[in-house]
Structures are given as structure tokens and as C-alpha cells.
Short mmCIF file of C-alpha atoms in Angstrom, two decimals:
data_model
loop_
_atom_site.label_atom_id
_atom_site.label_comp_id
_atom_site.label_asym_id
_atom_site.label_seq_id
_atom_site.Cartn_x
_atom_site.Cartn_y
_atom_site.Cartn_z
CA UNK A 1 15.69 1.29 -15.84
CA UNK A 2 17.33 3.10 -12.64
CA UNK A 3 14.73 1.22 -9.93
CA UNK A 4 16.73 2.63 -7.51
CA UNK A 5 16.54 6.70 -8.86
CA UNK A 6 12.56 5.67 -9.48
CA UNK A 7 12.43 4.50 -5.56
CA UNK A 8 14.17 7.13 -4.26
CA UNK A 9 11.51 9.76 -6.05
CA UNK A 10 8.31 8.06 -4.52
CA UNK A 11 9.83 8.00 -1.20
CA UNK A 12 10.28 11.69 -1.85
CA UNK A 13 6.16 12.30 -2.87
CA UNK A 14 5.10 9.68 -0.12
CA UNK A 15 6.71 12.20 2.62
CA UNK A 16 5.56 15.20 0.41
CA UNK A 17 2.10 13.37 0.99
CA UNK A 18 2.14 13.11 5.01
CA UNK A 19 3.41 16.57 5.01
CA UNK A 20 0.60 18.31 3.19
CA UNK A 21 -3.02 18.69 4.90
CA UNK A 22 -4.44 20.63 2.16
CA UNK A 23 -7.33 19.37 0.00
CA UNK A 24 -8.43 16.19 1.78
CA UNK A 25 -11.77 15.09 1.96
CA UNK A 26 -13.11 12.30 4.20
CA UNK A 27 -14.76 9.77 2.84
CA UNK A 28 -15.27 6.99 5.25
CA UNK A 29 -14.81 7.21 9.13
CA UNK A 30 -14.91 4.77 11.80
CA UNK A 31 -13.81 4.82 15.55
CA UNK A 32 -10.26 3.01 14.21
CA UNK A 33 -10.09 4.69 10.98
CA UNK A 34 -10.27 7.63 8.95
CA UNK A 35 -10.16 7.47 5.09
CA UNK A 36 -9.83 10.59 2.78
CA UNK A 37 -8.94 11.55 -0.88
CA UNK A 38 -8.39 14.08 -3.04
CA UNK A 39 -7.72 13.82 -6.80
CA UNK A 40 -4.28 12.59 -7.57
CA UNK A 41 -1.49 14.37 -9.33
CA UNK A 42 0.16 11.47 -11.12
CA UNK A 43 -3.60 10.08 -12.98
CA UNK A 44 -7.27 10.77 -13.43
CA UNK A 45 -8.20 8.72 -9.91
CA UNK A 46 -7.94 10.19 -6.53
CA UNK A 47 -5.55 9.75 -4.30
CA UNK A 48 -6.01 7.81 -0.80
CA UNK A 49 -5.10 8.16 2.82
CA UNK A 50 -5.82 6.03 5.48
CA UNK A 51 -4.89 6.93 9.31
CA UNK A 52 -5.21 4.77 12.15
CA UNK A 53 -3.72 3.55 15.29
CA UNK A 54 -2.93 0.23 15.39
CA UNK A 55 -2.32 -1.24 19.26
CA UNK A 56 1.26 -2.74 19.39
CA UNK A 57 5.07 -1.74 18.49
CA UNK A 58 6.11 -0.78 15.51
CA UNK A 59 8.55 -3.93 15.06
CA UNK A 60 5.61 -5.92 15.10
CA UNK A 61 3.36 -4.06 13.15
CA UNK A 62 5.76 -3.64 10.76
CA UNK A 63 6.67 -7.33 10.54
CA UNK A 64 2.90 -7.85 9.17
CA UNK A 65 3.47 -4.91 7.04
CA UNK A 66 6.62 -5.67 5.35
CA UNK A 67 6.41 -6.05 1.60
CA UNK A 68 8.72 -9.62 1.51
CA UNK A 69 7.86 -12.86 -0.14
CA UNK A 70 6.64 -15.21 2.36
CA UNK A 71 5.91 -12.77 5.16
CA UNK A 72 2.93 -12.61 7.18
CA UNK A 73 1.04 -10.10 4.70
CA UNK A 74 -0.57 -12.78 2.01
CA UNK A 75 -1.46 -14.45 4.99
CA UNK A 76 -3.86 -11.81 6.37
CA UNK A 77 -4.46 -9.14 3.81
CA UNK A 78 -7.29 -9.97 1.39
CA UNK A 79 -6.56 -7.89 -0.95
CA UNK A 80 -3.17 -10.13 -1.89
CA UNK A 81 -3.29 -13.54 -2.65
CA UNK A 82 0.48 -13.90 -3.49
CA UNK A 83 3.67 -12.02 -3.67
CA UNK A 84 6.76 -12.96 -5.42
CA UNK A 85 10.18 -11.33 -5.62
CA UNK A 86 11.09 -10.74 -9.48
CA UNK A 87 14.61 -9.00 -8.53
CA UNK A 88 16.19 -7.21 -5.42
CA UNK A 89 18.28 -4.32 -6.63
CA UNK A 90 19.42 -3.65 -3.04
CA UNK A 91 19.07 -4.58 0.35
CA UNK A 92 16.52 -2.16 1.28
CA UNK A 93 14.70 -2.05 -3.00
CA UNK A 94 13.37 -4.83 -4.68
CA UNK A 95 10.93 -5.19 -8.03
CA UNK A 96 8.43 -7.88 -6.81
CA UNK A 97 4.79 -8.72 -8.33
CA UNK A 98 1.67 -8.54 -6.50
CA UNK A 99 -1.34 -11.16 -7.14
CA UNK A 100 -4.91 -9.49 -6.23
CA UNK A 101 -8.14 -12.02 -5.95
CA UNK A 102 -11.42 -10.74 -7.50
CA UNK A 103 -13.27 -8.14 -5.32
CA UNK A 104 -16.67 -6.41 -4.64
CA UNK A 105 -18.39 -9.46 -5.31
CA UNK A 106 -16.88 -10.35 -8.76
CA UNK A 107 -17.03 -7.14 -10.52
CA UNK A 108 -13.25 -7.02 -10.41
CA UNK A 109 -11.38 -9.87 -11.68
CA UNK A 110 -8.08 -10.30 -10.48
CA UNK A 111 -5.21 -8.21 -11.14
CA UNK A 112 -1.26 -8.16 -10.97
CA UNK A 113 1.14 -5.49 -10.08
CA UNK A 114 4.74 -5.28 -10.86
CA UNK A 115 6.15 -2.49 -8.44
CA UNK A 116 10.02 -1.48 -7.38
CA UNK A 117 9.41 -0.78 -3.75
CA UNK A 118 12.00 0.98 -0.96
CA UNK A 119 12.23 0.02 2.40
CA UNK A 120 13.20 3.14 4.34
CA UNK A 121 14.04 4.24 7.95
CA UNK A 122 13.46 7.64 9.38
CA UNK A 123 15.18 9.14 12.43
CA UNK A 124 12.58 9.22 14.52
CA UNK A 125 11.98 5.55 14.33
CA UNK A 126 9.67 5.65 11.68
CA UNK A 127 9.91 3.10 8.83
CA UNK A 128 8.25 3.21 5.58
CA UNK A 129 7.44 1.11 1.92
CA UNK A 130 7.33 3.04 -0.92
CA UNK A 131 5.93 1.62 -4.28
CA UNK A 132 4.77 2.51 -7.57
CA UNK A 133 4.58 0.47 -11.07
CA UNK A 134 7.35 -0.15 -13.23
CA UNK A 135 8.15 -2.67 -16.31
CA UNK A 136 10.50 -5.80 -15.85
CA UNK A 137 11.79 -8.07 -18.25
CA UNK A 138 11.36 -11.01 -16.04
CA UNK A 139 7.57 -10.08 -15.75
CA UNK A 140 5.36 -9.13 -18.37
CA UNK A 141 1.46 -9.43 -18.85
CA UNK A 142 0.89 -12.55 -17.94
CA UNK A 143 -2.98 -14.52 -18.87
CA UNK A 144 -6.01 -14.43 -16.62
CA UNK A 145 -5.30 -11.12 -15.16
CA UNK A 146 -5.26 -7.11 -15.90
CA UNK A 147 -2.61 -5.78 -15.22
CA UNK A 148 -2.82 -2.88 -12.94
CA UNK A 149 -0.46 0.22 -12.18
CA UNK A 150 0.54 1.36 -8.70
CA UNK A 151 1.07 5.27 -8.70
CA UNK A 152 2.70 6.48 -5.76
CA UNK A 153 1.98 4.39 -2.66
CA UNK A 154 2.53 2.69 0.92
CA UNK A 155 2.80 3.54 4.38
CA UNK A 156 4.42 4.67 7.14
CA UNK A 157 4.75 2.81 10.46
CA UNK A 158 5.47 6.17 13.22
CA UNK A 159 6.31 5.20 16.95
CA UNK A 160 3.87 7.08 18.96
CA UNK A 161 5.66 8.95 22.28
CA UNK A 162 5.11 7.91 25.18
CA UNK A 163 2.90 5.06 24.07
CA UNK A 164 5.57 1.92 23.24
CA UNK A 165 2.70 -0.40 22.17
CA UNK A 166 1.12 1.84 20.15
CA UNK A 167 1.54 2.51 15.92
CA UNK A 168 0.24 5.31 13.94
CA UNK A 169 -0.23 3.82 10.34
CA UNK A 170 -0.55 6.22 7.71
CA UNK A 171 -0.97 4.36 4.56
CA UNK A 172 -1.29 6.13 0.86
CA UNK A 173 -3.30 4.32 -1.78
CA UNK A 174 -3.64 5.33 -5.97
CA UNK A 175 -4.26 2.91 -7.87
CA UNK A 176 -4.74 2.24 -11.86
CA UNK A 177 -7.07 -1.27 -11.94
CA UNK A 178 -6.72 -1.00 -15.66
CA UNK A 179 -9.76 -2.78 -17.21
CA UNK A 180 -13.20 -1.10 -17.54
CA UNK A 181 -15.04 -0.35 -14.29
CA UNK A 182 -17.46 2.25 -13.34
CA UNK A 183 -16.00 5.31 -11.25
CA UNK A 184 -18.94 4.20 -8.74
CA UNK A 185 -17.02 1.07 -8.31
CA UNK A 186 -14.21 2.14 -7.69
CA UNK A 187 -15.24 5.08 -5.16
CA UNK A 188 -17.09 2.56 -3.39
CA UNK A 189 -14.14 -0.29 -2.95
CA UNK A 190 -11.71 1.67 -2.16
CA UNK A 191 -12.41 3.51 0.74
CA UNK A 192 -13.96 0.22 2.09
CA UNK A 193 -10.78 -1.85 1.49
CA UNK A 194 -8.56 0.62 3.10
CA UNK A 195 -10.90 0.18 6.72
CA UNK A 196 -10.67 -3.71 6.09
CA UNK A 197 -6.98 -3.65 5.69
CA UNK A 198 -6.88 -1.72 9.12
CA UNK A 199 -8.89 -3.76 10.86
CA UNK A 200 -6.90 -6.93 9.63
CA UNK A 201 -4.04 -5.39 10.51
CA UNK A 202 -5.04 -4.75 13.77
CA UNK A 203 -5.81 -8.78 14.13
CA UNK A 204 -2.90 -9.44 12.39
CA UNK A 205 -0.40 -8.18 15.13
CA UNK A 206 -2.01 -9.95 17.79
CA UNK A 207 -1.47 -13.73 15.71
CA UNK A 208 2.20 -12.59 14.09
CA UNK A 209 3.43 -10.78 17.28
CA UNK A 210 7.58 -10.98 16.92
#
């Protein structure tokens, strides 16, 4: 498989994503955080966007953000309990496999991920991680968890001007959990995870400041 030609195309709908306003719906709004969907394009779920602004530089909200083994994320996000590098292609794409503990009180066990994700740097200062699912020899199905499938996802990390300690995080968020749960479920969790993940975030920067 060409992880690199596969990375290089989701970076491509990711922008394509933050570009287009058009069909959005919010679903869950707080003074931090606004959360919206619209059906995806790439399966039968909806597609995600979260949009906040997260108080400090991008450096070092993107040093909590980063998608590396051993970085600050498992640390804080509670949506991943582990995340291990399976190969890096490049120095900026890497196939890696996510770990996910059971949520919304047990009625989803927990799942694994196998993604090729790009690491990628915009003019303007912005930097971004770009993900979706892919098969790996070193990885396959492994016991005591569903695999799930990442469509088209991440976030960017956009300097605000004129603020210097302030982020814009735009994250994007489709997600296959594979097994057999109720659409309620799912419409539920995920708009609630995506304000959780902000507001850990926004923790996050203050305890993991570079």
C-alpha cells in the first residue's frame, strides 16, 4: 500500500473540510465549543467538527496534540489509553495503532485503530494531523477489541493574529466503531466527547506547556 499517496489524499479532504461551510448543523454548543455534523461522504455516519479556541501558542498546543508515541496525548485524552508506532514511512507519515478504553458507561467496549497519519505545515503557521484507517501487516485484529475504522480525520492547530497565546483548533471527527451500537449511542457520545477533548485540551496546555 502507497501510505504516503493515501496521506497525501486526506490531507487534501481535511482542507476541503475547513473550506466548506455548507450543510453543517450544530449539535452541541458551549461558551468554549461548538460541535456540528452533517452526514459524511466516505460512510453511513455523519461527519464531525469541533471549533474552539484554546488559550496558548500553537507550539504548545500542538505539543499535546501531536499524534507520537509517548507524547503528552495518552496522558490527558480519555478517549486513548495507548498509542504505538507500527511503522514510520517518513519523517512527517507514520502507520501507528490507537487503543480506546470502554465509553458511555460500558456500552462501548474498547476499540483499536490502525491509521497512516501526515503531519503537515501550512504557510501561515498552521499545522495539521491527518488520519484515516488503513491495513498493516504488522497489525491485524488483535483479541479483546473491535476494531474500528477512522474515515477522514484530525485537526488543525491555526495561529490566531494578533493574539500569540491564542489557538484556533478545528478538529474533524468520522468514525466507524464497528460492532453493533444504536445510532442513539452514537449521536449522543460523540458530540459529547468532542467538548471533553476540548476542555482537556485546554488543561492540558497549562500542565505540558513547552
Amino acid at each position: 500500500m502507497n501510505y504516503r499517496a493515501v496521506a497525501d489524499t486526506v490531507a487534501e479532504k481535511l482542507l476541503g473540510y475547513s473550506r466548506d461551510d455548507t450543510g453543517w448543523r450544530v449539535c452541541k454548543r458551549t461558551n468554549e465549543v461548538c460541535v456540528s455534523w452533517r452526514p459524511s461522504s466516505e460512510y453511513s455516519g455523519n461527519l464531525y467538527k469541533g471549533e474552539g479556541i484554546i488559550k496558548a501558542a500553537p507550539k504548545d498546543v500542538w505539543e499535546c496534540l501531536k499524534p507520537v508515541p509517548e507524547g503528552p496525548r495518552v496522558k490527558w485524552d480519555k478517549n486513548v489509553k495507548s498509542f504505538e508506532l507500527i511503522e514510520m514511512i517518513s519523517d512527517t507519515v507514520s502507520v501507528c495503532r490507537t487503543v480506546t478504553p470502554s465509553a458511555a458507561v460500558g456500552l462501548i467496549s474498547p476499540r483499536d485503530f490502525v491509521d497512516v497519519i501526515l503531519i503537515k505545515q501550512y504557510e501561515n503557521g498552521t499545522i495539521s494531523s491527518n488520519a484515516t484507517h488503513v491495513e498493516h501487516p504488522n497489525c491485524p485484529p488483535k483479541p479483546h477489541y473491535v476494531r474500528g475504522f477512522n474515515h477522514p480525520c484530525g485537526c488543525f492547530c491555526a495561529p490566531i493574529a494578533g493574539e500569540p497565546l491564542k489557538t484556533h483548533v478545528t478538529m474533524f471527527f468520522q468514525t466507524d466503531l464497528g460492532g453493533y451500537l444504536p445510532q442513539s449511542v452514537l449521536e449522543s457520545f460523540f458530540p459529547s466527547s468532542m467538548v471533553e477533548f476540548y476542555n482537556n485540551l485546554a488543561k492540558a496546555v497549562k500542565i505540558f506547556k513547552a
